[in-house]
Structure formats: C-alpha cells, structure tokens
Short mmCIF file of C-alpha atoms in Angstrom, two decimals:
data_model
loop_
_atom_site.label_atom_id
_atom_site.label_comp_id
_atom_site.label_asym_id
_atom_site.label_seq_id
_atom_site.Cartn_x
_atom_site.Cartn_y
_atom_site.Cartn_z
CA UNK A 237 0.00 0.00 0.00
CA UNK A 238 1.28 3.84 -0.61
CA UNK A 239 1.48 6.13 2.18
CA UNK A 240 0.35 9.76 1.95
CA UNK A 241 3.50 11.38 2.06
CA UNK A 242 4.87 8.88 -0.75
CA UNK A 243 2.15 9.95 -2.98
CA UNK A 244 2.43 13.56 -2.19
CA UNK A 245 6.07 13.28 -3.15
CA UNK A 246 5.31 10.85 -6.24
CA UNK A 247 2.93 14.05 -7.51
CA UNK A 248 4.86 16.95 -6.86
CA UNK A 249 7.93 14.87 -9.32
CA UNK A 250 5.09 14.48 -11.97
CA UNK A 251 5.55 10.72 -11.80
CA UNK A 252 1.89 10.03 -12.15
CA UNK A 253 1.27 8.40 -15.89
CA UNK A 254 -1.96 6.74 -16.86
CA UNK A 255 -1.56 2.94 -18.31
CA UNK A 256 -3.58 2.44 -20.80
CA UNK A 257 -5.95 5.70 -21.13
CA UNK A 258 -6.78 7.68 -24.20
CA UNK A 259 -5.29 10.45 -22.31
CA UNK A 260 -5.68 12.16 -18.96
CA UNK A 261 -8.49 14.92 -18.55
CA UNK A 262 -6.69 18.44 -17.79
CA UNK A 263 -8.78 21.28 -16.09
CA UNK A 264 -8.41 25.14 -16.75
CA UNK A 265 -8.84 27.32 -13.17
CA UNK A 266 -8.77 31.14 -14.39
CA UNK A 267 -7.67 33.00 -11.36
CA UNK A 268 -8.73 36.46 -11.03
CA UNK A 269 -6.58 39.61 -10.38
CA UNK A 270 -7.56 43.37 -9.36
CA UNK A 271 -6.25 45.33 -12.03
CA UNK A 272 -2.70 47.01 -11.04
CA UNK A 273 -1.63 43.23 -9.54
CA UNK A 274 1.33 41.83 -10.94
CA UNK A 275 0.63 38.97 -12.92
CA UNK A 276 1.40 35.27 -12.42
CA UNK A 277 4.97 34.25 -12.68
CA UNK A 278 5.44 30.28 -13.86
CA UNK A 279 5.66 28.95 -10.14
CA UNK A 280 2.31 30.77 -9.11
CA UNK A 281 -0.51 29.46 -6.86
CA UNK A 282 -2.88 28.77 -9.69
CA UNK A 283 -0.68 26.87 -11.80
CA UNK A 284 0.43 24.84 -8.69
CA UNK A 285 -3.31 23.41 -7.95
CA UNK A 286 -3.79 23.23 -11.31
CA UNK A 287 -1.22 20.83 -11.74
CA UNK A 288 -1.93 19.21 -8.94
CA UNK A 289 -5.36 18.61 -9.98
CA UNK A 290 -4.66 16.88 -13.26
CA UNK A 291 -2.21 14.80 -11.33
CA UNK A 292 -5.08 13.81 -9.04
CA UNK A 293 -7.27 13.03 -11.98
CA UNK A 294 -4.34 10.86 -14.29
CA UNK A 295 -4.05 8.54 -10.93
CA UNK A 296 -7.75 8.41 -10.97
CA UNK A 297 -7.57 7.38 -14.94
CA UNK A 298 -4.38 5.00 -14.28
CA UNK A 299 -6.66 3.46 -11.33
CA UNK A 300 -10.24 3.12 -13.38
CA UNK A 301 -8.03 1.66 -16.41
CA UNK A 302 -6.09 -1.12 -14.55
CA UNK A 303 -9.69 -1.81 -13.08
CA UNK A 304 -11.33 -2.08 -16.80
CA UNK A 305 -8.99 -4.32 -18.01
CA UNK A 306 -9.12 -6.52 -14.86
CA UNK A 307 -12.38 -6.99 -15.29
CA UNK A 308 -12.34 -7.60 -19.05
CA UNK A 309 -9.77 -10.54 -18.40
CA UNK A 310 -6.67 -8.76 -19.37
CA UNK A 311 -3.31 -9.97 -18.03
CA UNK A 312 -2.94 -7.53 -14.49
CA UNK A 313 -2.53 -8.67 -11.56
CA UNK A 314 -5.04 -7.59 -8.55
CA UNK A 315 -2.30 -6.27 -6.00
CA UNK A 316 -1.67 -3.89 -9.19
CA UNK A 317 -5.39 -2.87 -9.45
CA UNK A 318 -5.26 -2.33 -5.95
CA UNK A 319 -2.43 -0.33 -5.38
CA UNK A 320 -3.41 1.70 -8.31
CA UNK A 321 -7.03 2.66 -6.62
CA UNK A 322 -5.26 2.96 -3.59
CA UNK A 323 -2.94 5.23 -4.66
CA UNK A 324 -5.46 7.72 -6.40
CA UNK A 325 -7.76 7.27 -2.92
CA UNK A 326 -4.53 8.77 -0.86
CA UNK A 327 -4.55 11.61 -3.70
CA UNK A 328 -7.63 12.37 -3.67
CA UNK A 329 -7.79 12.74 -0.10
CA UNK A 330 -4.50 14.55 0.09
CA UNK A 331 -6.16 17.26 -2.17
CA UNK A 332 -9.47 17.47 -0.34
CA UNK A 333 -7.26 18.33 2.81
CA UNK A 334 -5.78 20.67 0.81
CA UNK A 335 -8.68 22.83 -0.37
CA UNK A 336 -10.30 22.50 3.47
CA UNK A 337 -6.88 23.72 4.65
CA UNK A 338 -6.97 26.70 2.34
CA UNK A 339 -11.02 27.40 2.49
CA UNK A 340 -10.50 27.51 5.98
CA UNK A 341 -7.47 30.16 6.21
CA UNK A 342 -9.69 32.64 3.34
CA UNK A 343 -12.24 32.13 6.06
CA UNK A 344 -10.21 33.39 9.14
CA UNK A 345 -8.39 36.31 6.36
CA UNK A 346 -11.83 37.55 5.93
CA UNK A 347 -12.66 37.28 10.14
CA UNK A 348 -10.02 39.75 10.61
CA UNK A 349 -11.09 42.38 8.21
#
C-alpha cells in the first residue's frame, strides 16, 4: 500500500502516468486579479493546484483503467489494481485536505477584516 506522504512526493515529481488511457483529462482554473496586480509568474498558486489537480485526476484514470482491463480478463494482476485505486484514494484525499486547509485560512483572512 502507498502512504500519503509517498504519494504527495510521487505528484509533486510528476511521476503520475496513466496505463492504458486515451489520455488524462486536464482542467483550466482562471484566477482572477484586481487590475494594477502583478501577474502570475510560472511557479504561481494557480498553476500549482492546477497541476496538482490533473495529477489527481491521471491517478484516478491509471486506477479506473487497470480496473477495466481486470475486469475484461486482461493480463494484471489484482495487487496492481489495488495499489493503483489505492494510490489515487490517498490523492484524492491529500487534495481534499488541501482545499479544506486553504477554504479555511480565506475564512479566518476575511474574520479579521
């Protein structure tokens, strides 16, 4: 089985690569700026999640793939299949944390004003 902080490490190197799927599904976040803000350099917040988030979703593709061609007979082996879901379960939940951890800090920004 992974552990969280091997998964979080295993998506921040980009190592995530779907087996066996058409191709990954990539979402677009368009972050907002007042005018007169500098604009986004290439390390910003925005493209961070973003990236983040289509890691999350190519080990959810990797996972639903192995599981398709389990169940269609293929040649994979179950601790594979399982590993795989697993894996994009830890993710998943990794990023949920994420977005609760940073809902919750705009919450308290906006408390103090």
């Amino acid at each position: 089985m992974s552990d969280p902080i091997g998964a979080a490490s295993r998506l921040g190197a980009g190592a995530a690569r779907p087996l066996g799927v058409d191709g990954p599904k990539t979402f677009t976040f368009e972050i907002l700026r007042p005018e007169g803000a500098p604009s986004a350099g290439a390390g910003s917040f925005g493209d961070t999640i973003s990236g983040f988030v289509n890691q999350v979703s190519s080990l959810e593709n990797a996972a639903g793939s192995l599981r398709d061609r389990y169940l269609a007979g293929e040649q994979v082996e179950i601790h594979q299949v399982t590993a795989a879901a697993e894996e994009a379960g830890i993710a998943l939940d990794l990023m949920v944390e994420l977005r609760n951890k940073v809902l919750e800090a705009y919450r308290t920004l906006v408390n103090l004003q």
